Structures are given as structure tokens and as C-alpha cells.
Amino acid sequence: MRTQVGIVGAGPAGLLLSHLLHLRGIDSVVLEARSREYVEQRVRAGVLEQGTVDVLNEAGVGARMSAEGLPHHGIELRYGGAGHRIPFERLVPGRAITVYGQQEVVKDLIARRLADGGKILFDVPDVVPHSLEADPYLTFQGERLDCDVIAGCDGFHGVCRPSIPDGVLSIFQRDYPFAWLGILAQVPPSAEELIYSRGDRGFALHSMRSPEISRFYLQVPPDASLDDWPDERIWAELRARLETVPGFALTEGPIISRDLSAMRSFVAEPMRYGRLYLAGDAAHIVPPTGAKGLNLAVADVRVLTEALAGLYATGSTELLDAYSATCLKRVWRAQHFSWWMTTLLHTFDTDDPYGRRLQTSHLDYVTSSEAAATTLAENYVGLPFDFGA
Ligand code: FAD
Ligand code: DHB
């Protein structure tokens, strides 16, 4: 088999890349380890930056997102017995976020690729990349897929990054001493906006997926198991961490899914080796507090699409050669923002009273200074694609 771009992974990065390349007349094949049902049901991100929404709309895959997604013009920071709204409409006029589940984005992209005759092979768990310096190809299930370039869109635990020879990549990493327990509950949201709540018992986040479905996260110990968290304990902890302002009551209901996520910051540089280009979680991970991971994946494949379009239009590798540096600029801004939101809002085991006071002081600053609040708002809704370039 032969294609122009061999894409490993049918997450948001791989699927959107395949679709954007198709719009430029570039052929690709997507190889995915898991089943279609699995990737369409995997509950993860929910916050789409303005730029991500724009890319999906411009690429003609935003119809359901526009109909069902929930635009938000602010978030609440809750601490010290009070809630403080960060008003995007005033601080970053014209920019907002949209709450729309990642698995819905994935469903929309798969449906569109298949309708356009795109090739996505599911249930292919044994992909191996070969010959990355020249004439690259992928093998799987006794087959061989030759391609001009390979796009490694196979997430943090994929096969592409580890196929790069030792010594090539520089790794930058930070692990956090806690995890997130996430749930989806069949219950209307308890507030109209997202609530990021910091307290002595740990961080909690109130989010949603629709007028009928709520999404919550709890900071839990890094070695927590789902068995430790029966429904009653989850609701009791959410109440203790969110019902901290007068008049706020959590609406409870059946929990329909639960998941645990490690909290990690990670960057592999450069995001390229020979004819292999890494995109999304395959190259970098952020802790989810800043809601940046999916949005970064979209930004990467947008850059990669332009670079590959340049290659096929003119034969020039100029944009491809700049791919890693172009992406890493945005990646490091998101790394900083995600680390900052995480340290601002979580309880650290090692916290000393001094550290706790610093956290409070910084929260007071962000919620009282227009300049500091604007810093949060412009990073949260997403900086323009070419910022600082
Ligand atoms: P993935 O989604 O991981 O996709 C990779 C794909 O490759 C998968 O389908 C996988 O099965 C496949 N694969 C893996 N190995 C192989 C292999 N060997 N061969 C073939 N296929 C393979 N981001 C946001 O922007 N906003 C948020 O609000 C947000 N919230 C989050 C909340 C949580 C709890 C978590 C865990 C993450 C959150 N994120 C958020 C991050 C976001 O979910 C990820 O950054 C995003 O999924 C990255 O997309 P990706 O396509 O790069 O990787
Ligand atoms: C959601 C996830 C996040 O990581 C975040 O910061 C906000 C919302 C969500 O899944 O709704």
C-alpha cells in the first residue's frame, strides 16, 4: 500500500490532520490501535479554544459543534469562601471558549473522513515505523504502508516517539503529586459556568457537557484507584469542595462514567526526526487544569498541514523544517499556563503555610487586577495562532 502521509493514531490530532490534508488534495491513511467504538466513547477534554472552534468551522466539520456546543464567556475561580468571575467578554472581547466533548469532535471527524472516502484502519495494534531518515514506511498485521512522511499522532503512550533513536530527543518533564478523578453525571449543571475551586481539601472543577449532563473533576492522591471512590464518597467530596459559597447547592444524580488521569507536564524536542513528525500528545503533555491539550494538538496539525501543503505545492521543505520550532513556541506558552493554573489551584502535599499564603496572594491578585485577570483570560481562550512569530 502507498500513501502520501501515513498517520498513526485516530485521536483528534490524527483525524483532523487527515481531514485538513484531504481538503488540500493530499492523500493519507490513518492507522489506529483501538476500535472505532472505543475512540468514540473515550471521555476526555471538553474546552475548545476560540481558534480550535474556528479551525473546525472553516474545515466544514463544525456543524454539530455549533448546534450543540455551549459557548462560555467567563469562568469562576472559587476560594476563601467566595466566587470570582473572570469575564472574557470584557477582558478579551470577541473571544470565548466552547464546551463540546472531545469524543464528539472525534465522532464528527470520523464520520466526515469516512463520508469523504478517507481511509481509517481501526483495531491495528501492532504498527511499527521504519526507515525514518528516508523512504519511511509503516508495517502492521503483515502489511506495509509506504509514505512520503509519517505523522506520529499516537498520543503519549504511542509507538512513534519511542521509535526515534536514543540521544536525539531532549525531554523536559514535571510530575505532580496528585491525579484527577473525572466523572460524567446524568444531572443538569449546578451553575451556568465552569467553576475552578481551590480549598484545603484539594481542587475541584465543575463543568458540563449539555443542559442534562455535568462533568466534574476532583484532585485525588496520585495512587488513587476508582475502587476507593464509590458514588457517595465522590458526591460528599464534591459538596465539601464546591459548596463553599453562600447559596450554592450541588445537584446530584447518577454517575454514568468515571476516569482517572495522571497529572504531568512533558515536552520532547524537537518534534521531528527525519521524515517523522510528532503532533499532539505524542510530543507534549500538559496537566489538564488549563484545558490546553486538545487545543495544542489542533494547533500542531494546523501547522503541519500548511507545511505539507507547501511541500507538495512547490517541493520546498522550508515550512516543514520550521515545523518543530513553530509549534514549540505555542507549546511552551501552554506549558507555562498549565503549570501556573495547576500550582495556583491545587493542594500540594509538601505545601508549607508560606506556600499556601503565596497561592492566596496570587489568587487575590488575579481576581482583583484587570492586568492579571487579562493574562489568565487571554491564555485560557487561546492566544492567536501566530503570536510572537
Ligand atoms: P490522543 O487523543 O491520545 O489520541 C492518540 C490516538 O492514538 C488514540 O486513539 C490511541 O488509541 C492511538 N494510539 C496509541 N498508540 C497507538 C499505536 N501504537 N498505534 C496506533 N494507534 C495508537 N485538552 C483540552 O484542550 N481541553 C480540555 O478541557 C482537556 N481536558 C482534559 C481532561 C482530562 C481528564 C484529560 C485526560 C485530558 C484533557 N485534555 C484537555 C487533553 C486532551 O484530551 C489531549 O491532549 C488530546 O486527547 C490529545 O489528542 P491527540 O490526538 O494528540 O492524542
Ligand atoms: C474540562 C476539562 C478541563 O481540563 C478543564 O480545565 C475544564 C473543563 C472538561 O472536561 O469539561
Coordinates of C-alpha atoms and ligand atoms in Angstrom, one line a residue:
M1 CA 0.0 0.0 0.0
R2 CA 1.2 3.5 -0.6
T3 CA 0.0 7.0 0.5
Q4 CA 1.5 10.4 0.8
V5 CA 1.1 10.8 4.6
G6 CA 1.0 7.8 6.9
I7 CA -0.8 8.9 10.1
V8 CA -0.5 6.8 13.3
G9 CA -3.4 7.4 15.7
A10 CA -7.1 8.4 15.3
G11 CA -7.3 10.8 18.1
P12 CA -8.2 14.5 17.5
A13 CA -4.7 15.2 16.0
G14 CA -4.6 12.3 13.5
L15 CA -8.2 12.6 12.4
L16 CA -8.1 16.4 11.9
L17 CA -4.7 16.2 10.1
S18 CA -6.2 13.6 7.7
H19 CA -9.2 15.8 7.0
L20 CA -7.2 19.0 6.6
L21 CA -4.8 17.2 4.2
H22 CA -7.7 15.9 2.2
L23 CA -9.0 19.5 1.8
R24 CA -5.6 20.3 0.3
G25 CA -5.7 17.3 -2.1
I26 CA -3.2 15.3 0.0
D27 CA -3.7 11.6 0.5
S28 CA -3.3 9.9 3.9
V29 CA -4.1 6.7 5.7
V30 CA -4.8 6.6 9.4
L31 CA -3.8 3.5 11.5
E32 CA -5.5 3.3 14.9
A33 CA -4.7 0.7 17.6
R34 CA -8.2 0.7 19.1
S35 CA -11.7 0.1 17.8
R36 CA -13.9 2.8 16.4
E37 CA -16.3 2.3 19.4
Y38 CA -13.5 2.8 21.9
V39 CA -12.1 6.0 20.4
E40 CA -15.7 7.5 20.0
Q41 CA -16.6 6.7 23.7
R42 CA -13.3 7.8 25.4
V43 CA -14.3 10.7 27.7
R44 CA -11.6 13.3 27.9
A45 CA -11.4 17.0 27.2
G46 CA -14.3 19.5 27.0
V47 CA -13.0 23.0 26.5
L48 CA -12.3 24.2 22.9
E49 CA -10.4 27.5 22.4
Q50 CA -11.8 30.1 20.0
G51 CA -9.1 29.2 17.5
T52 CA -9.9 25.5 17.7
V53 CA -13.6 26.3 17.0
D54 CA -12.6 28.5 14.1
V55 CA -10.4 25.7 12.6
L56 CA -13.2 23.1 12.8
N57 CA -15.8 25.5 11.3
E58 CA -13.5 26.6 8.5
A59 CA -12.8 23.0 7.7
G60 CA -16.5 22.3 7.4
V61 CA -16.7 19.9 10.4
G62 CA -18.3 22.3 12.9
A63 CA -22.0 22.0 12.2
R64 CA -22.9 19.8 15.2
M65 CA -20.4 21.7 17.5
S66 CA -22.2 25.0 16.5
A67 CA -25.6 23.4 17.2
E68 CA -24.8 21.5 20.4
G69 CA -21.6 23.1 21.9
L70 CA -22.0 25.6 24.8
P71 CA -20.3 28.9 24.3
H72 CA -18.9 30.3 27.6
H73 CA -17.8 33.9 28.2
G74 CA -16.3 33.5 31.6
I75 CA -15.2 31.1 34.3
E76 CA -15.4 31.3 38.1
L77 CA -12.4 31.0 40.5
R78 CA -13.8 29.9 43.9
Y79 CA -11.6 30.1 47.0
G80 CA -11.7 31.5 50.5
G81 CA -15.5 31.3 50.7
A82 CA -16.2 33.5 47.7
G83 CA -16.5 33.1 43.9
H84 CA -14.7 35.5 41.5
R85 CA -15.7 35.6 37.8
I86 CA -13.1 36.1 35.1
P87 CA -15.2 37.9 32.4
F88 CA -13.9 37.1 29.0
E89 CA -16.4 39.4 27.3
R90 CA -14.8 42.4 29.0
L91 CA -11.1 41.2 29.2
V92 CA -10.8 39.6 25.7
P93 CA -13.7 41.0 23.7
G94 CA -14.9 38.7 20.9
R95 CA -13.1 35.6 22.2
A96 CA -14.7 32.8 24.1
I97 CA -14.5 29.1 24.7
T98 CA -16.9 26.4 23.7
V99 CA -17.7 23.4 25.8
Y100 CA -18.1 20.4 23.5
G101 CA -16.8 16.9 24.3
Q102 CA -13.6 15.6 22.7
Q103 CA -15.4 12.4 21.8
E104 CA -18.0 14.4 19.9
V105 CA -15.2 16.1 17.9
V106 CA -13.7 12.6 17.2
K107 CA -17.2 11.3 16.1
D108 CA -17.7 14.3 13.8
L109 CA -14.2 13.8 12.2
I110 CA -14.5 10.1 11.7
A111 CA -18.0 10.5 10.1
R112 CA -16.7 13.1 7.8
R113 CA -13.5 11.2 6.8
L114 CA -15.5 8.1 6.0
A115 CA -18.1 10.1 4.1
D116 CA -15.3 11.6 2.0
G117 CA -13.9 8.2 1.3
G118 CA -11.0 8.6 3.7
K119 CA -9.1 5.5 4.9
I120 CA -9.0 4.9 8.7
L121 CA -8.0 1.4 9.7
F122 CA -9.2 0.6 13.3
D123 CA -8.0 -2.3 15.5
V124 CA -4.4 -2.2 14.3
P125 CA -2.4 -2.6 17.5
D126 CA 1.0 -3.6 16.0
V127 CA 2.1 -0.6 13.9
V128 CA 5.9 -0.2 13.6
P129 CA 7.5 2.8 11.9
H130 CA 10.6 2.1 9.8
S131 CA 13.3 3.9 7.8
L132 CA 12.6 7.3 9.3
E133 CA 15.6 9.1 7.7
A134 CA 14.5 8.3 4.1
D135 CA 11.7 6.3 2.3
P136 CA 9.7 5.8 5.5
Y137 CA 7.1 3.1 5.8
L138 CA 4.8 1.5 8.4
T139 CA 4.2 -2.2 9.0
F140 CA 1.1 -3.7 10.6
Q141 CA -0.6 -7.1 10.5
G142 CA 1.7 -8.4 7.8
E143 CA 1.1 -5.3 5.6
R144 CA 3.4 -2.5 4.6
L145 CA 2.3 1.2 4.0
D146 CA 4.9 3.2 2.1
C147 CA 4.7 7.0 2.5
D148 CA 6.5 10.3 2.0
V149 CA 6.2 11.3 5.6
I150 CA 4.9 9.7 8.8
A151 CA 2.7 11.8 11.2
G152 CA 3.1 10.5 14.8
C153 CA -0.4 11.4 16.3
D154 CA -0.5 8.4 18.6
G155 CA -0.7 10.1 22.0
F156 CA 1.7 10.0 24.9
H157 CA 1.9 6.1 25.1
G158 CA 2.2 5.6 21.3
V159 CA 4.9 3.9 19.2
C160 CA 6.2 6.8 17.2
R161 CA 8.2 8.9 19.7
P162 CA 9.9 5.7 21.1
S163 CA 10.9 4.8 17.5
I164 CA 13.3 7.8 17.4
P165 CA 16.9 6.7 18.2
D166 CA 18.2 7.3 21.6
G167 CA 20.0 10.6 22.1
V168 CA 18.0 12.6 19.5
L169 CA 15.3 14.0 21.7
S170 CA 15.6 16.3 24.7
I171 CA 12.9 15.6 27.3
F172 CA 11.6 18.2 29.7
Q173 CA 9.2 16.8 32.4
R174 CA 7.5 17.5 35.6
D175 CA 5.2 15.1 37.5
Y176 CA 2.6 16.4 40.1
P177 CA 1.9 14.7 43.4
F178 CA -1.8 14.2 42.6
A179 CA -4.2 12.9 39.9
W180 CA -7.7 13.9 38.7
L181 CA -10.8 11.7 39.2
G182 CA -13.3 12.7 36.5
I183 CA -17.0 11.8 36.3
L184 CA -19.9 12.4 34.0
A185 CA -23.2 12.6 35.8
Q186 CA -26.7 12.5 34.4
V187 CA -27.7 15.7 36.0
P188 CA -28.1 19.3 34.9
P189 CA -25.1 21.6 35.6
S190 CA -25.3 23.2 39.1
A191 CA -24.1 26.6 37.6
E192 CA -24.0 28.1 34.2
E193 CA -20.2 28.4 34.1
L194 CA -17.2 26.4 34.9
I195 CA -16.0 26.6 38.5
Y196 CA -12.4 26.1 39.4
S197 CA -12.5 25.7 43.2
R198 CA -9.4 25.7 45.4
G199 CA -9.7 24.7 49.1
D200 CA -7.8 22.9 51.9
R201 CA -9.4 19.5 50.9
G202 CA -8.0 19.9 47.4
F203 CA -9.1 21.2 44.0
A204 CA -12.5 20.5 42.4
L205 CA -13.8 21.5 39.0
H206 CA -17.5 21.9 37.9
S207 CA -18.0 21.6 34.2
M208 CA -20.7 20.2 31.9
R209 CA -21.4 18.6 28.5
S210 CA -25.0 19.6 27.9
P211 CA -28.0 21.0 29.7
E212 CA -28.6 17.4 31.0
I213 CA -25.0 16.2 31.7
S214 CA -22.5 17.5 34.2
R215 CA -18.7 16.8 34.2
F216 CA -16.8 17.1 37.5
Y217 CA -13.1 16.6 38.5
L218 CA -11.6 16.0 41.9
Q219 CA -7.9 16.3 42.9
V220 CA -7.1 12.8 44.4
P221 CA -3.8 11.2 45.5
P222 CA -1.6 10.0 42.7
D223 CA -2.1 6.3 43.6
A224 CA -5.9 6.6 43.9
S225 CA -8.0 3.8 42.5
L226 CA -11.5 4.0 41.2
D227 CA -12.4 1.3 43.8
D228 CA -11.6 3.9 46.5
W229 CA -14.3 6.2 45.2
P230 CA -17.9 4.9 45.5
D231 CA -20.6 7.3 44.3
E232 CA -21.4 8.5 47.8
R233 CA -17.8 9.4 48.5
I234 CA -17.5 11.3 45.2
W235 CA -20.6 13.4 45.9
A236 CA -19.6 14.1 49.5
E237 CA -16.2 15.3 48.4
L238 CA -17.6 17.4 45.6
R239 CA -20.1 19.0 48.0
A240 CA -17.3 19.7 50.5
R241 CA -15.1 21.3 47.9
L242 CA -17.7 23.2 45.8
E243 CA -20.5 24.2 48.3
T244 CA -18.2 26.8 49.8
V245 CA -20.0 29.9 48.9
P246 CA -23.4 31.1 50.3
G247 CA -26.4 29.8 48.2
F248 CA -24.6 27.3 46.1
A249 CA -26.0 23.7 46.1
L250 CA -24.7 20.9 44.0
T251 CA -27.4 18.9 42.1
E252 CA -26.6 15.2 42.4
G253 CA -27.6 12.4 40.0
P254 CA -26.5 9.0 38.6
I255 CA -22.8 8.8 37.6
I256 CA -22.5 7.4 34.1
S257 CA -18.8 7.3 33.7
R258 CA -15.6 7.8 35.7
D259 CA -11.9 8.1 34.8
L260 CA -8.5 8.8 36.5
S261 CA -5.8 10.9 34.9
A262 CA -2.2 11.4 35.9
M263 CA -1.0 15.0 36.1
R264 CA 2.1 15.5 34.1
S265 CA 4.0 18.2 32.1
F266 CA 6.2 16.8 29.3
V267 CA 7.8 18.1 26.1
A268 CA 10.0 16.2 23.6
E269 CA 12.2 18.3 21.4
P270 CA 12.4 18.5 18.5
M271 CA 9.0 17.4 17.3
R272 CA 10.6 15.8 14.3
Y273 CA 13.1 13.2 13.3
G274 CA 13.9 12.7 9.6
R275 CA 10.6 12.1 7.9
L276 CA 8.6 11.5 11.2
Y277 CA 6.7 14.5 12.6
L278 CA 5.2 14.2 16.0
A279 CA 1.9 16.1 16.8
G280 CA -0.3 16.5 19.9
D281 CA 0.2 14.3 23.0
A282 CA 2.8 12.2 21.2
A283 CA 5.1 15.2 21.6
H284 CA 3.9 17.0 24.7
I285 CA 1.5 16.7 27.6
V286 CA 0.1 19.3 29.9
P287 CA -1.8 18.9 33.2
P288 CA -5.5 19.5 32.3
T289 CA -6.1 22.5 34.6
G290 CA -5.5 24.9 31.7
A291 CA -7.6 22.9 29.3
K292 CA -4.9 23.1 26.6
G293 CA -4.0 19.5 25.4
L294 CA -6.6 19.1 22.7
N295 CA -6.2 22.7 21.6
L296 CA -2.4 22.2 21.2
A297 CA -3.0 19.1 19.2
V298 CA -5.2 21.1 16.8
A299 CA -2.6 23.9 16.6
D300 CA 0.1 21.4 15.7
V301 CA -1.8 19.7 12.9
R302 CA -2.7 23.1 11.5
V303 CA 1.0 24.0 11.2
L304 CA 1.8 20.5 9.8
T305 CA -0.9 20.8 7.2
E306 CA 0.5 24.2 5.9
A307 CA 4.0 22.7 5.8
L308 CA 2.9 19.6 3.9
A309 CA 0.8 21.7 1.5
G310 CA 3.9 23.8 0.9
L311 CA 6.0 20.7 0.2
Y312 CA 3.5 19.3 -2.3
A313 CA 2.8 22.6 -4.0
T314 CA 6.4 23.8 -4.5
G315 CA 8.7 21.0 -3.3
S316 CA 10.1 23.4 -0.7
T317 CA 10.8 21.9 2.8
E318 CA 11.1 25.3 4.3
L319 CA 7.9 25.2 6.4
L320 CA 8.5 21.5 7.3
D321 CA 12.0 22.3 8.5
A322 CA 10.4 25.1 10.7
Y323 CA 7.6 22.8 11.9
S324 CA 9.1 21.9 15.3
A325 CA 10.2 25.4 16.2
T326 CA 6.9 26.9 15.1
C327 CA 4.9 24.5 17.2
L328 CA 7.2 24.6 20.3
K329 CA 6.6 28.3 20.7
R330 CA 2.9 27.8 21.4
V331 CA 3.6 24.5 23.2
W332 CA 5.9 26.3 25.8
R333 CA 3.3 29.1 26.3
A334 CA 0.7 26.4 27.1
Q335 CA 3.2 24.5 29.3
H336 CA 3.7 27.6 31.4
F337 CA 0.0 28.5 31.6
S338 CA -1.0 24.9 32.5
W339 CA 1.8 24.6 35.2
W340 CA 0.7 28.0 36.5
M341 CA -3.0 27.2 36.7
T342 CA -2.1 23.8 38.3
T343 CA 0.1 25.3 41.0
L344 CA -2.4 28.1 41.7
L345 CA -5.3 25.9 42.4
H346 CA -4.2 22.5 43.8
T347 CA -3.2 21.5 47.3
F348 CA 0.4 20.2 47.4
D349 CA 1.4 17.6 50.0
T350 CA 4.5 19.5 50.6
D351 CA 2.7 22.8 51.0
D352 CA 4.1 24.8 53.8
P353 CA 2.0 27.7 55.2
Y354 CA 4.2 30.1 53.3
G355 CA 3.4 28.4 50.0
R356 CA -0.3 28.5 50.8
R357 CA -0.1 32.2 51.6
L358 CA 1.7 32.8 48.3
Q359 CA -1.1 30.9 46.5
T360 CA -3.8 33.0 48.2
S361 CA -2.0 36.2 47.4
H362 CA -1.7 35.2 43.7
L363 CA -5.4 34.3 43.5
D364 CA -6.3 37.7 45.1
Y365 CA -4.1 39.4 42.5
V366 CA -5.7 37.5 39.6
T367 CA -9.2 38.3 40.8
S368 CA -8.6 41.9 41.6
S369 CA -6.2 43.2 39.0
E370 CA -7.5 43.8 35.4
A371 CA -4.0 43.1 34.1
A372 CA -3.6 39.8 35.9
A373 CA -7.1 38.7 35.1
T374 CA -6.4 39.5 31.4
T375 CA -3.3 37.3 31.5
L376 CA -5.5 34.4 32.6
A377 CA -8.3 35.2 30.2
E378 CA -6.2 35.6 27.0
N379 CA -4.3 32.3 27.7
Y380 CA -7.5 30.4 28.6
V381 CA -9.4 31.4 25.4
G382 CA -6.2 30.8 23.4
L383 CA -3.6 33.2 22.0
P384 CA -3.7 33.9 18.3
F385 CA -2.0 31.2 16.2
D386 CA 0.9 33.4 15.2
F387 CA 1.5 35.2 18.5
G388 CA 5.1 36.4 18.8
A389 CA 6.1 34.9 15.5
Ligands
FAD1 P1 -4.9 11.1 21.8 O1 -6.3 11.7 22.0 O2 -4.3 10.4 22.9 O3 -5.0 10.1 20.5 C1 -4.0 9.2 20.2 C2 -4.6 8.0 19.4 O4 -3.5 7.2 19.0 C3 -5.5 7.2 20.3 O5 -6.7 7.0 19.6 C4 -4.8 5.9 20.6 O6 -5.6 4.8 20.7 C5 -3.9 5.8 19.3 N1 -2.7 5.0 19.5 C6 -1.9 5.0 20.6 N2 -0.9 4.1 20.4 C7 -1.0 3.7 19.1 C8 -0.3 2.8 18.3 N3 0.8 2.2 18.8 N4 -0.7 2.5 17.0 C9 -1.8 3.1 16.6 N5 -2.6 4.0 17.3 C10 -2.2 4.2 18.5 N6 -7.4 19.2 26.4 C11 -8.1 20.4 26.1 O7 -7.7 21.0 25.2 N7 -9.1 20.8 26.8 C12 -9.6 20.2 27.9 O8 -10.6 20.6 28.5 C13 -8.9 19.0 28.3 N8 -9.3 18.3 29.4 C14 -8.8 17.1 29.6 C15 -9.3 16.4 30.7 C16 -8.7 15.1 31.0 C17 -9.2 14.4 32.2 C18 -7.7 14.6 30.2 C19 -7.1 13.2 30.5 C20 -7.2 15.3 29.1 C21 -7.7 16.5 28.8 N9 -7.3 17.3 27.8 C22 -7.8 18.5 27.5 C23 -6.2 16.8 26.9 C24 -6.7 16.1 25.6 O9 -7.6 15.1 25.9 C25 -5.5 15.5 24.9 O10 -4.4 16.5 24.8 C26 -5.9 15.1 23.5 O11 -6.6 13.9 23.5 C27 -4.6 14.9 22.6 O12 -5.0 14.4 21.3 P2 -4.1 13.5 20.4 O13 -4.8 13.2 19.2 O14 -2.7 14.1 20.4 O15 -3.9 12.2 21.3
DHB2 C1 -12.9 20.3 31.3 C2 -11.6 19.7 31.4 C3 -10.6 20.5 31.8 O1 -9.3 20.0 31.9 C4 -10.8 21.9 32.2 O2 -9.7 22.6 32.6 C5 -12.0 22.4 32.1 C6 -13.1 21.6 31.7 C7 -14.0 19.4 30.9 O3 -13.7 18.2 30.6 O4 -15.1 19.9 30.8

